[in-house]
CSV table of C-alpha atoms and ligand atoms in Angstrom, one decimal:
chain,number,residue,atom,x,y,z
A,26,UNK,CA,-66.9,11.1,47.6
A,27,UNK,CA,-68.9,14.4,46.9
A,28,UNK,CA,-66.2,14.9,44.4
A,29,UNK,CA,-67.5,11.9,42.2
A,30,UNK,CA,-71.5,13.1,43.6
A,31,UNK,CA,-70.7,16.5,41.5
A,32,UNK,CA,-68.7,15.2,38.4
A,33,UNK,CA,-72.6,13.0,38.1
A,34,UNK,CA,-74.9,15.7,38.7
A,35,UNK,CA,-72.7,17.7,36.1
A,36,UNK,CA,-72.7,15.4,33.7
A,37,UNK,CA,-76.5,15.9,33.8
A,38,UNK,CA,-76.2,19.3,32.4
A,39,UNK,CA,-72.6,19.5,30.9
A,40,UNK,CA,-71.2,17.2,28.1
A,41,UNK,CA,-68.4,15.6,30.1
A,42,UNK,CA,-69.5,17.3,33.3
A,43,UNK,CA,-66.4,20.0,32.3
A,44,UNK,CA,-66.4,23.7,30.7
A,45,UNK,CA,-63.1,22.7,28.9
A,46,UNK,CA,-62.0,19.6,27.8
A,47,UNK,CA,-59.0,19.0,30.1
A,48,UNK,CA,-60.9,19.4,33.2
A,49,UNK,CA,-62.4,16.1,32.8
A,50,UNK,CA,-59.4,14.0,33.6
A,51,UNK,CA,-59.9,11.8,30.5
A,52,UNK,CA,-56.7,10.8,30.0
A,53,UNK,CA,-55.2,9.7,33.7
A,54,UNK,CA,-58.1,7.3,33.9
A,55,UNK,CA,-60.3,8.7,37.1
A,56,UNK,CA,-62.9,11.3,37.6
A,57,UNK,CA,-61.9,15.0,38.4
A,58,UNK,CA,-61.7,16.5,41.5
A,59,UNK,CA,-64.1,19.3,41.9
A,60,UNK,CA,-62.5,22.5,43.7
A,61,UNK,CA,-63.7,24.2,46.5
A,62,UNK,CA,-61.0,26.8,47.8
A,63,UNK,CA,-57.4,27.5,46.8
A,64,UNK,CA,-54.5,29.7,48.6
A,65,UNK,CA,-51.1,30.2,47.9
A,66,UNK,CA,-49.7,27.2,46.6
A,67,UNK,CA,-52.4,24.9,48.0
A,68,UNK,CA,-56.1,24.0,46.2
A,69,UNK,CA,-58.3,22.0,48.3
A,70,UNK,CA,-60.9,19.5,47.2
A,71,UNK,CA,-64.4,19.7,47.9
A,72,UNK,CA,-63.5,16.2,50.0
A,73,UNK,CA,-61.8,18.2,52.0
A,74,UNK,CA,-58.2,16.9,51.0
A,75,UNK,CA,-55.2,19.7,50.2
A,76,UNK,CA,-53.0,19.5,47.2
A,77,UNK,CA,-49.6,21.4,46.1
A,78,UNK,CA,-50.7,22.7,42.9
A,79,UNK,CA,-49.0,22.9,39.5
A,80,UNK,CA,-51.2,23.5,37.3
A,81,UNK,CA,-52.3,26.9,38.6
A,82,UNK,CA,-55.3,27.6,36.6
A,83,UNK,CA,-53.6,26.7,33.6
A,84,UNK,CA,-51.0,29.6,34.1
A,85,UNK,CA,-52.7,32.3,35.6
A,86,UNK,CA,-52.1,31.9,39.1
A,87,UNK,CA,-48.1,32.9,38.9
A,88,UNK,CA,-48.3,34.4,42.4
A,89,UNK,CA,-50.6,31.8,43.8
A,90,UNK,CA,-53.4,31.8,44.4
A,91,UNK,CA,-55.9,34.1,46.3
A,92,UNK,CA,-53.2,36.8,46.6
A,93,UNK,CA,-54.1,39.0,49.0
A,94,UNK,CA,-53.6,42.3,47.2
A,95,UNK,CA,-55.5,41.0,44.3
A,96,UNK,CA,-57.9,39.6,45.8
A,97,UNK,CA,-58.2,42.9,48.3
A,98,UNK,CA,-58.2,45.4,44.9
A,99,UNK,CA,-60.7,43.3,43.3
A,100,UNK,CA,-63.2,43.3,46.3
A,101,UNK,CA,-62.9,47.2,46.0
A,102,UNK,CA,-63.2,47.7,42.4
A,103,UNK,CA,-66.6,45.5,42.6
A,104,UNK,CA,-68.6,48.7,45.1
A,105,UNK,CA,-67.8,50.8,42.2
A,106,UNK,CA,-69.9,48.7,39.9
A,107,UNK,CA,-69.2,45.4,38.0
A,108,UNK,CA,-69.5,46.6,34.4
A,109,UNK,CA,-70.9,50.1,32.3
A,110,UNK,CA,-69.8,49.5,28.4
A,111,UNK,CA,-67.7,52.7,28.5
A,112,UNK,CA,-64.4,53.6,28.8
A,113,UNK,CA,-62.3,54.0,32.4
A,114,UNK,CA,-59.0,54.8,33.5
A,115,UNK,CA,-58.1,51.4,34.7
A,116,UNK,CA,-58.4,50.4,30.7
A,117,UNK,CA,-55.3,53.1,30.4
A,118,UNK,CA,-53.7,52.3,33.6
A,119,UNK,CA,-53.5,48.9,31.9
A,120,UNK,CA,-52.5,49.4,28.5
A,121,UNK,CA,-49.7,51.3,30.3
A,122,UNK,CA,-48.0,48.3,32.6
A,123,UNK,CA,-48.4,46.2,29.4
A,124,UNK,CA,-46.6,48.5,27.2
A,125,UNK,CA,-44.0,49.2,30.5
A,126,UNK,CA,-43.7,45.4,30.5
A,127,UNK,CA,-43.4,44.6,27.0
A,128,UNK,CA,-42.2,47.6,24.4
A,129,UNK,CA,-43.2,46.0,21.4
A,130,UNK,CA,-46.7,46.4,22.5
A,131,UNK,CA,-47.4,50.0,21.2
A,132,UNK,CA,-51.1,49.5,20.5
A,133,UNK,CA,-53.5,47.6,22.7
A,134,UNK,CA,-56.5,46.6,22.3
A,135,UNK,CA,-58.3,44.3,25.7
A,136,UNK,CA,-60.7,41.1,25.4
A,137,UNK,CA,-62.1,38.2,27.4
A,138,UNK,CA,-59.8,35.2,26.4
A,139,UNK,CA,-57.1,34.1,25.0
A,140,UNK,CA,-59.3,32.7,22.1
A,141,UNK,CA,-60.1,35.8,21.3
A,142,UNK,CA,-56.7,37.9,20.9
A,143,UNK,CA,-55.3,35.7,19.0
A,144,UNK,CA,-58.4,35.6,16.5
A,145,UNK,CA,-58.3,38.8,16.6
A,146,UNK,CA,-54.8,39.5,15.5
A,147,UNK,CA,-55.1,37.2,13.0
A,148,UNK,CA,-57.8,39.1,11.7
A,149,UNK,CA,-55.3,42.3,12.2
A,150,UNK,CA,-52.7,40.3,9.9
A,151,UNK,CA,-55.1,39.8,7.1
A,152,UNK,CA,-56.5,43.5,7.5
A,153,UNK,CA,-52.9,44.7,6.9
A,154,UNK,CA,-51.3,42.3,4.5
A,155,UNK,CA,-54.1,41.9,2.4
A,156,UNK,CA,-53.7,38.0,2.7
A,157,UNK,CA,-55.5,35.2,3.5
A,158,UNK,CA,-52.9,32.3,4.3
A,159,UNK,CA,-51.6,31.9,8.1
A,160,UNK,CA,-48.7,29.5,9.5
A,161,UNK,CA,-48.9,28.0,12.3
A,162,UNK,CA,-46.9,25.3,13.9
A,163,UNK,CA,-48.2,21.6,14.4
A,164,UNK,CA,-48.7,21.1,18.7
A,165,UNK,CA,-48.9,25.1,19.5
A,166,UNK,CA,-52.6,25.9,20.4
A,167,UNK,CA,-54.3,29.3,19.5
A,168,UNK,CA,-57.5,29.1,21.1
A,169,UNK,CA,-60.8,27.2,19.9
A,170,UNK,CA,-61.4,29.3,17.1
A,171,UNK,CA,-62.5,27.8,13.6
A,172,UNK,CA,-59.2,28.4,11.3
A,173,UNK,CA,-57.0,27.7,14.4
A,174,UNK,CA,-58.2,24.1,15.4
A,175,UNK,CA,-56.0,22.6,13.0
A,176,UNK,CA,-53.1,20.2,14.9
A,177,UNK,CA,-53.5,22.1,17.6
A,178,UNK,CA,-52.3,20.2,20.6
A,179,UNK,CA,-52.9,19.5,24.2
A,180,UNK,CA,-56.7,18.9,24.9
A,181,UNK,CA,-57.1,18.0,21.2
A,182,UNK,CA,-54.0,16.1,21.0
A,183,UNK,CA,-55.1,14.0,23.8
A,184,UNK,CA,-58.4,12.6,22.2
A,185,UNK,CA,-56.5,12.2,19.6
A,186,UNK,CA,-58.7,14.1,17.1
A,187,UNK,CA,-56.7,16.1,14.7
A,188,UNK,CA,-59.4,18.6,14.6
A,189,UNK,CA,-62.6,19.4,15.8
A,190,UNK,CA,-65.7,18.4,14.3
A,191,UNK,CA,-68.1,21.3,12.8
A,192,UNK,CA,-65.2,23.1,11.6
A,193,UNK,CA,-65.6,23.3,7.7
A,194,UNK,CA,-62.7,22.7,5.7
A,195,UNK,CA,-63.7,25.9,3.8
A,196,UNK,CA,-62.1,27.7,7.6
A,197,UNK,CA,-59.1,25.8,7.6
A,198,UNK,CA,-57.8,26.0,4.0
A,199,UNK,CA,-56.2,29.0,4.8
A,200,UNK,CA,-54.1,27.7,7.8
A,201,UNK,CA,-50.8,26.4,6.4
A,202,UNK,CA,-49.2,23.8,8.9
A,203,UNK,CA,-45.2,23.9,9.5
A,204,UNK,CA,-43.5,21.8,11.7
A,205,UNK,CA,-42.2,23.3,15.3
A,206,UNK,CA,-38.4,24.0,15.4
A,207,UNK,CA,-38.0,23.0,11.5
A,208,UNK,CA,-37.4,25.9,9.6
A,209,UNK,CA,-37.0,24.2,6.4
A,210,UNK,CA,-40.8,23.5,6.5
A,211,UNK,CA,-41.8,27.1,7.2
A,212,UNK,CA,-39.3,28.0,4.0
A,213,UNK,CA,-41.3,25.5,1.8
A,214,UNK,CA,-44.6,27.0,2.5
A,215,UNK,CA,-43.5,30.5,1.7
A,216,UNK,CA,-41.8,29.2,-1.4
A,217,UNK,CA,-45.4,27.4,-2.3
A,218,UNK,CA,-47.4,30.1,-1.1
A,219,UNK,CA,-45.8,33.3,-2.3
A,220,UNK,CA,-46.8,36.3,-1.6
A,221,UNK,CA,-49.5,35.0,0.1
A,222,UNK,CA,-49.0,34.8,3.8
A,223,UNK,CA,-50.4,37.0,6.4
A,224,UNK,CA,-48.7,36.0,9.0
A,225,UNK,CA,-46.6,33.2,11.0
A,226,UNK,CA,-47.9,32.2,14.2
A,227,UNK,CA,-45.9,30.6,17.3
A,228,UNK,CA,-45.8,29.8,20.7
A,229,UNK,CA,-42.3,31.3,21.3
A,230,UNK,CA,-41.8,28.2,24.0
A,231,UNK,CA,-44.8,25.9,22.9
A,232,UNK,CA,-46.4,24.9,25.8
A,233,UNK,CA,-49.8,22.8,24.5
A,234,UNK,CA,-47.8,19.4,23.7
A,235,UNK,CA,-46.0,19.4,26.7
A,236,UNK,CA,-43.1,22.2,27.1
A,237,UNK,CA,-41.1,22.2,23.5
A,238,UNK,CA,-38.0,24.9,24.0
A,239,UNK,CA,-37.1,26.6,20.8
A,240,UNK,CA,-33.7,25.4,19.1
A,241,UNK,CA,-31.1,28.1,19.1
A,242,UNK,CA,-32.3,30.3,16.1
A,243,UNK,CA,-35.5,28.8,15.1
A,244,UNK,CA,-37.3,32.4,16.5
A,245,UNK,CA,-34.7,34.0,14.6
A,246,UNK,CA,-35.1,32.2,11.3
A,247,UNK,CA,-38.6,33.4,11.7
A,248,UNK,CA,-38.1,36.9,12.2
A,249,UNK,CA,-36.0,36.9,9.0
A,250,UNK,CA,-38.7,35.1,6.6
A,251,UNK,CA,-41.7,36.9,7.9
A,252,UNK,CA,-39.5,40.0,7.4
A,253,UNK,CA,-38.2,39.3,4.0
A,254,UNK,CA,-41.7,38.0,2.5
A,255,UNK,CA,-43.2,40.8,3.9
A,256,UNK,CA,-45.7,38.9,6.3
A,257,UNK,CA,-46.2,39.5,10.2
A,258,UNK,CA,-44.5,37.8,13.0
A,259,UNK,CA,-47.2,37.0,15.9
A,260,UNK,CA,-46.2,35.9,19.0
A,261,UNK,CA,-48.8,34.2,21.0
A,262,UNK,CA,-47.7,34.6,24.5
A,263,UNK,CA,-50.5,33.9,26.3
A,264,UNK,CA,-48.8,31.1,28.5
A,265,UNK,CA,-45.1,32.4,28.4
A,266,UNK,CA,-46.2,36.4,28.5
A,267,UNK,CA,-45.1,37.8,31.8
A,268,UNK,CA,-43.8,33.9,32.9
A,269,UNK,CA,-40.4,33.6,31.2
A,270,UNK,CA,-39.6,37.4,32.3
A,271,UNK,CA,-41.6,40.5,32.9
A,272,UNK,CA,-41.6,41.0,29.2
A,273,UNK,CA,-42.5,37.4,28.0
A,274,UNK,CA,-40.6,35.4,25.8
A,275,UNK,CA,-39.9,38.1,23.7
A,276,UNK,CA,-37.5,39.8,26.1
A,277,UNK,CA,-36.0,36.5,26.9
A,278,UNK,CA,-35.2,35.3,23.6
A,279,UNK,CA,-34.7,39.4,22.3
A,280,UNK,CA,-37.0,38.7,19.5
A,281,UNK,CA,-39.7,41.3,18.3
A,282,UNK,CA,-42.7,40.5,16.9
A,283,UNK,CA,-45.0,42.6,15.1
A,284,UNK,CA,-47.8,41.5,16.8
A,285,UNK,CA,-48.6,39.2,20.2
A,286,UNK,CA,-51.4,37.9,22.5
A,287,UNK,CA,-51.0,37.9,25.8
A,288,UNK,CA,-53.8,35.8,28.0
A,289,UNK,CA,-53.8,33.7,31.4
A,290,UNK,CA,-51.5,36.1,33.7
A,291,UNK,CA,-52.7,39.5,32.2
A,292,UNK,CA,-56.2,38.8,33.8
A,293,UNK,CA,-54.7,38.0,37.4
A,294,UNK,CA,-56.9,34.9,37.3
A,295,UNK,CA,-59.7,36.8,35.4
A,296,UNK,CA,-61.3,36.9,32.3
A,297,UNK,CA,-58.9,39.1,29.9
A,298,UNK,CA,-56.6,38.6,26.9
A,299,UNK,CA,-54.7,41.4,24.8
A,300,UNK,CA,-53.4,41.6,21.3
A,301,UNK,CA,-51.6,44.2,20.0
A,302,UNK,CA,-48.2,45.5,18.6
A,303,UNK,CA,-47.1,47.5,16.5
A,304,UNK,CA,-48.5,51.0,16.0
A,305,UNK,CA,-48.6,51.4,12.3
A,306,UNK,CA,-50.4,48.0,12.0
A,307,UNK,CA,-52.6,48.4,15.0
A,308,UNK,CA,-54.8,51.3,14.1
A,309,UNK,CA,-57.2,48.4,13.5
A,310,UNK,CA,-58.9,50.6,11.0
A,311,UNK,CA,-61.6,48.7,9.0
A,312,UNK,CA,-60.8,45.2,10.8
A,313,UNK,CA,-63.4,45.1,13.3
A,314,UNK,CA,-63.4,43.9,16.6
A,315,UNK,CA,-65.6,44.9,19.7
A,316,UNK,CA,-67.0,43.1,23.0
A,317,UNK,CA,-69.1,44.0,25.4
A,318,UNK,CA,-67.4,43.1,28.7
A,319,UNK,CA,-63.8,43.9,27.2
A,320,UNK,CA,-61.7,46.0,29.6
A,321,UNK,CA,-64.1,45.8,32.1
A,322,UNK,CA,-63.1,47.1,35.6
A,323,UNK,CA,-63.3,44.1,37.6
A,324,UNK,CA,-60.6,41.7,35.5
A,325,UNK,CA,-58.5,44.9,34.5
A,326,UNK,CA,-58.2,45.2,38.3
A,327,UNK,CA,-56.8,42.3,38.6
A,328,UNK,CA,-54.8,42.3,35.8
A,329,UNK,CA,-53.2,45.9,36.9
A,330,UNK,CA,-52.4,44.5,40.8
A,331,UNK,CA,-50.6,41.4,39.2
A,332,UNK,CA,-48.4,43.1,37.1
A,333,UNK,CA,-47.5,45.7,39.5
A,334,UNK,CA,-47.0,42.8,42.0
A,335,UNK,CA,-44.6,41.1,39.2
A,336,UNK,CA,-42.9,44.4,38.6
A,337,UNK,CA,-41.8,44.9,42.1
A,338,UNK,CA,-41.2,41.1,42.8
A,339,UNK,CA,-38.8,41.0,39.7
A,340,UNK,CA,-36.8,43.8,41.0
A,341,UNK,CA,-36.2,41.3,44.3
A,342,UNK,CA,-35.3,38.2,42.0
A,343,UNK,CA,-38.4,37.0,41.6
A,344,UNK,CA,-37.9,35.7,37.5
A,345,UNK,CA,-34.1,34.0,38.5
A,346,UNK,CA,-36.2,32.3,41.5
A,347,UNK,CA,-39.1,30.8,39.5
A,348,UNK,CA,-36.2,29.2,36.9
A,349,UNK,CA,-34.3,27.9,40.1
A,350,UNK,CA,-37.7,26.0,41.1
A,351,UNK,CA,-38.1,25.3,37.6
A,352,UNK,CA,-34.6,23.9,37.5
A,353,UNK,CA,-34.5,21.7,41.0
A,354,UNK,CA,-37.9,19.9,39.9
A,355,UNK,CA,-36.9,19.4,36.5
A,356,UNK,CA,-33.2,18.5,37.6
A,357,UNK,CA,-34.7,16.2,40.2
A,358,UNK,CA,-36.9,14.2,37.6
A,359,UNK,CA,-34.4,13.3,35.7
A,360,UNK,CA,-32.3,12.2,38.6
A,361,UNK,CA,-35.8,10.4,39.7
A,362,UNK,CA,-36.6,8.8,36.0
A,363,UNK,CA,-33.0,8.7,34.5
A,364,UNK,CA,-33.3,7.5,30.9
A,365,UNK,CA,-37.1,6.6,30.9
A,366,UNK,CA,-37.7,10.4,30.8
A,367,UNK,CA,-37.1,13.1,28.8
A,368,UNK,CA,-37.6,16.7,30.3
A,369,UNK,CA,-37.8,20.1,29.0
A,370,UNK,CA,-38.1,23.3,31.2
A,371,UNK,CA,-37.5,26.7,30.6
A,372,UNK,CA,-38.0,29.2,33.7
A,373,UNK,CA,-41.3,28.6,35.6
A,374,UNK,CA,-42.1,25.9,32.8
A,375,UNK,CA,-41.4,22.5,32.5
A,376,UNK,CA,-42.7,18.9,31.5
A,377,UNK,CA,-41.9,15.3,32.4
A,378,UNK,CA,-41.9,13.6,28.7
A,379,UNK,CA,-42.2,9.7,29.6
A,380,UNK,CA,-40.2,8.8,26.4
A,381,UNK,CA,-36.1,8.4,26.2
A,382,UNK,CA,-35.6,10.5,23.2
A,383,UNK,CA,-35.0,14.5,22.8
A,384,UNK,CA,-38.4,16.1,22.6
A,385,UNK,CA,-38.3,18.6,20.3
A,386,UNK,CA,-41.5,19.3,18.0
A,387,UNK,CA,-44.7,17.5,17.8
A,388,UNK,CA,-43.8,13.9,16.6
A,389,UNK,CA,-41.3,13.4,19.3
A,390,UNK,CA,-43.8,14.7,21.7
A,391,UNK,CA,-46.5,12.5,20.8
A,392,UNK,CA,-44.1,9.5,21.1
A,393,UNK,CA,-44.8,10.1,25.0
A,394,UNK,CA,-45.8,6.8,27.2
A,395,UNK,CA,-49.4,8.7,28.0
A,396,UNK,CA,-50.2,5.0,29.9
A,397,UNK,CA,-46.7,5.8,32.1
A,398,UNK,CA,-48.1,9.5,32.4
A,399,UNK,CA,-51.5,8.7,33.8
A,400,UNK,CA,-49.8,6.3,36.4
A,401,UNK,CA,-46.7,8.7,37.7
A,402,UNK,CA,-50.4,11.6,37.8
A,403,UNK,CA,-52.3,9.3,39.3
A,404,UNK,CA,-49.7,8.1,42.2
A,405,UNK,CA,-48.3,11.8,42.9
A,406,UNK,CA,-52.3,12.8,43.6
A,407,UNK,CA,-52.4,10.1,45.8
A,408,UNK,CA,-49.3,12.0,47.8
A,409,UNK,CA,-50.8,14.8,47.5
A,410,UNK,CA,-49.6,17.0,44.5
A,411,UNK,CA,-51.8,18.0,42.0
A,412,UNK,CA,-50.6,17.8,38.4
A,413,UNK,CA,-51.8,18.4,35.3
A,414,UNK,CA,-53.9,15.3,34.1
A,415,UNK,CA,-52.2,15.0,30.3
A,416,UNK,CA,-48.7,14.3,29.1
A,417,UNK,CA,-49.4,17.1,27.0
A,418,UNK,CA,-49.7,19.9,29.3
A,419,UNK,CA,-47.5,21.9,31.3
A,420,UNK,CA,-46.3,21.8,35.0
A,421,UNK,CA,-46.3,25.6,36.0
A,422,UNK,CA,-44.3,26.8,39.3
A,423,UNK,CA,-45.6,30.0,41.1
A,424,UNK,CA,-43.9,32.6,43.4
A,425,UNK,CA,-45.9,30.9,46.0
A,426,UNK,CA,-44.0,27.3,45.9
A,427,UNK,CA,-41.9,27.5,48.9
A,428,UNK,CA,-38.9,25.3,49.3
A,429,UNK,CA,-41.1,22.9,52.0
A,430,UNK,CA,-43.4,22.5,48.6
A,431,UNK,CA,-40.5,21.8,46.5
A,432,UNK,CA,-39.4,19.5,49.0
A,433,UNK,CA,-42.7,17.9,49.4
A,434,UNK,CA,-43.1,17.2,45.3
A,435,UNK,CA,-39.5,15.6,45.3
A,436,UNK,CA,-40.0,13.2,47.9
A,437,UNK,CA,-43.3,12.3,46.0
A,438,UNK,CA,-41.5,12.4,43.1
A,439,UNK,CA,-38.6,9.7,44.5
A,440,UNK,CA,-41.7,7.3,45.7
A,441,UNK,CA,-42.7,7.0,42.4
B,8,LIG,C1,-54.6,29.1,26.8
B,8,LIG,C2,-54.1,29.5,25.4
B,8,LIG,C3,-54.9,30.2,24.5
B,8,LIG,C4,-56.4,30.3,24.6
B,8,LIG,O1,-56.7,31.1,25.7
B,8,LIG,P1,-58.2,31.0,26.3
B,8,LIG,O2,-58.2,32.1,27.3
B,8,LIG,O3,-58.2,29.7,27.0
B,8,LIG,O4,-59.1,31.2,25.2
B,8,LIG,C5,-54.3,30.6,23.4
B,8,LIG,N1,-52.9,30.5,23.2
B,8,LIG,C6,-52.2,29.8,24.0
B,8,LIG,C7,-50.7,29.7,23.8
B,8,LIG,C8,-52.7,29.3,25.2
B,8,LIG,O5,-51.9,28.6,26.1
């Protein structure tokens, strides 16, 4: 298999033969597939074999992939030049969906990753409350940065190492841990910590430990005890931004942060992340932050077609059709699975939990049969659908999942 041929020869060069941890298939038991095309809903392995994909880059593909007009817009940006480290219109024209998309985003400010705009409005947070101490919520993952690799989920949570070696503790003190959907732990750390917390941090659907929904008024309760201990509210929607509805999660559950992060979709299936928020916090002003390929034409091309694309798809339906594949796959598994599943899906987002309990924060979620997983992954590649391979990550449906597709991952899903 040249698949297997490339996953050695990478290996060579490339602890695990991967860029990013997840890639290398660790957890279902079997090497990785190494990619040569992808169109639509289909990726294609360098064997030669064609797969109905749901992982979709890890999120950003939400129209599928290769989209013509994307694809088309990026080809032309590139004669104009790849990069110059100056300003350019496509920087505004940018800024401007975003903020059309999401109001609360009255400051902007462009980067490469995901990593990044969420570091960096942290940073913000401190720069404007004058405080060191962060929440964030055991299972939701920020990024690979230092203070943030504390419980943080998916591709962690699956090697089962808490945290990251050659992070010094001295990094992490700061990062107060609360559990997801309790708010009687967030109220204990601002009672312990008073006066000193930044900011909370949340993945308004968490979407690294599998797909955890929020419980009715969890977001809210947040939004009143950042408010009241005069900390900020950051919303990192770099999975659900532009996913759950035009305006991310935020629009959904009408919740408005003072800050968010926005990743994976903005770029089109480039390299770009956003933070940003609210204007009198925003000015930046002596936090510093810079980059040398932020905003750069190519990925804010991309990032400009895709929203425009999602702009005029959601005026034909295109958010109540992603939940209605959402729905029929996740209704369908649990017809499929009955009680040896539990499943949680919210729009285009959804995971198969192979535990019978409610999963509903981290420990529930890590109660998950990973050995059941890796089997049910293993024996839907084999039919031909291409899932994410961990328990811990989610299944993501694009505009380009026709109802043949559907079809197709149901009748591989009733083999099983
Ligand atoms: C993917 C992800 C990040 C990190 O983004 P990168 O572009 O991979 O650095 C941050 N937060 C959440 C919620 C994510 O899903």
């Amino acid at each position: 298999m040249k698949s297997d041929t490339l996953y050695e020869r990478s290996r060579e060069l490339m602890p695990g033969g991967v860029n990013s941890p997840v890639r290398a298939f660790k957890s279902v038991g079997r090497n990785p597939l190494f990619i040569d095309h992808a169109k639509g809903s289909k990726i294609y392995d360098v064997d030669g074999n064609e797969y109905i994909d749901y992982v979709c880059s890890w999120g950003p593909m939400i129209l599928g992939h290769g989209d013509d007009r994307v694809v088309g817009a990026v080809q032309k940006a590139c004669e104009n030049g790849l990069s110059f480290g100056a300003p350019t219109e496509k920087e505004a024209i940018l800024a401007e969906r975003i903020r059309q998309c999401v109001p609360s985003m009255e400051r902007i400010r462009l980067v490469n990753s995901g990593t990044e705009a969420v570091m960096s409005a942290i940073r913000v947070a401190r720069g404007y409350t004058g405080r060191d101490k962060i929440v964030k919520f055991r299972g939701c993952y920020h990024g690979h940065s230092d203070g943030l690799l504390v419980k943080a989920g998916s591709g962690v949570l699956t090697q089962s190492v808490p945290d990251s070696a050659g992070v010094p503790f001295d990094y992490t003190k700061n990062t107060l841990v609360a559990e997801y959907n309790d708010s009687d732990s967030v109220s204990k750390l601002f009672e312990e910590n008073k006066g000193e917390i930044a900011c909370v941090i949340v993945e308004p659907v968490a979407a690294n430990m599998g797909v955890v929904l929020p419980e009715e008024g969890f977001l809210k309760f947040l939004r009143e005890i950042t408010r009241d201990n005069k900390a900020l509210l950051i919303f990192d929607e770099v999975i659900t931004g532009f996913r759950l509805a035009l305006g991310g999660a935020q629009e959904y559950y009408g919740i408005v942060p003072d800050l968010s992060t926005f990743g994976k979709i903005v770029g089109g299936g480039l390299p770009l992340a956003v933070y940003g928020g609210r204007k009198d916090i925003m000015p930046v002003g002596t936090v510093y932050q810079a980059g040398t390929l932020s905003g750069n034409p190519i990925a804010t091309t991309a990032g400009i077609e895709t929203l425009t694309i999602l702009a005029e798809e959601k005026e034909r339906g295109l958010y109540e059709t992603l939940e209605e594949k959402g729905k029929l796959l996740a209704d369908h598994a649990r017809k499929v699975f009955g009680d040896s599943v539990w499943v949680n899906q919210t729009g285009s987002l959804l995971s198969i939990f192979f535990t019978s309990k409610p999963v509903h924060d981290y420990a529930s979620a890590v109660a998950s049969d990973t050995k059941k997983y890796a089997e049910y992954f293993n024996a839907m590649l084999e039919r031909g659908i291409y899932l994410a391979p961990s328990q811990f990550e989610a299944m993501f449906v694009s505009a380009a999942h026709s109802d043949d597709d559907l079809k197709a991952t149901i009748d591989a899903m009733s083999l099983s």
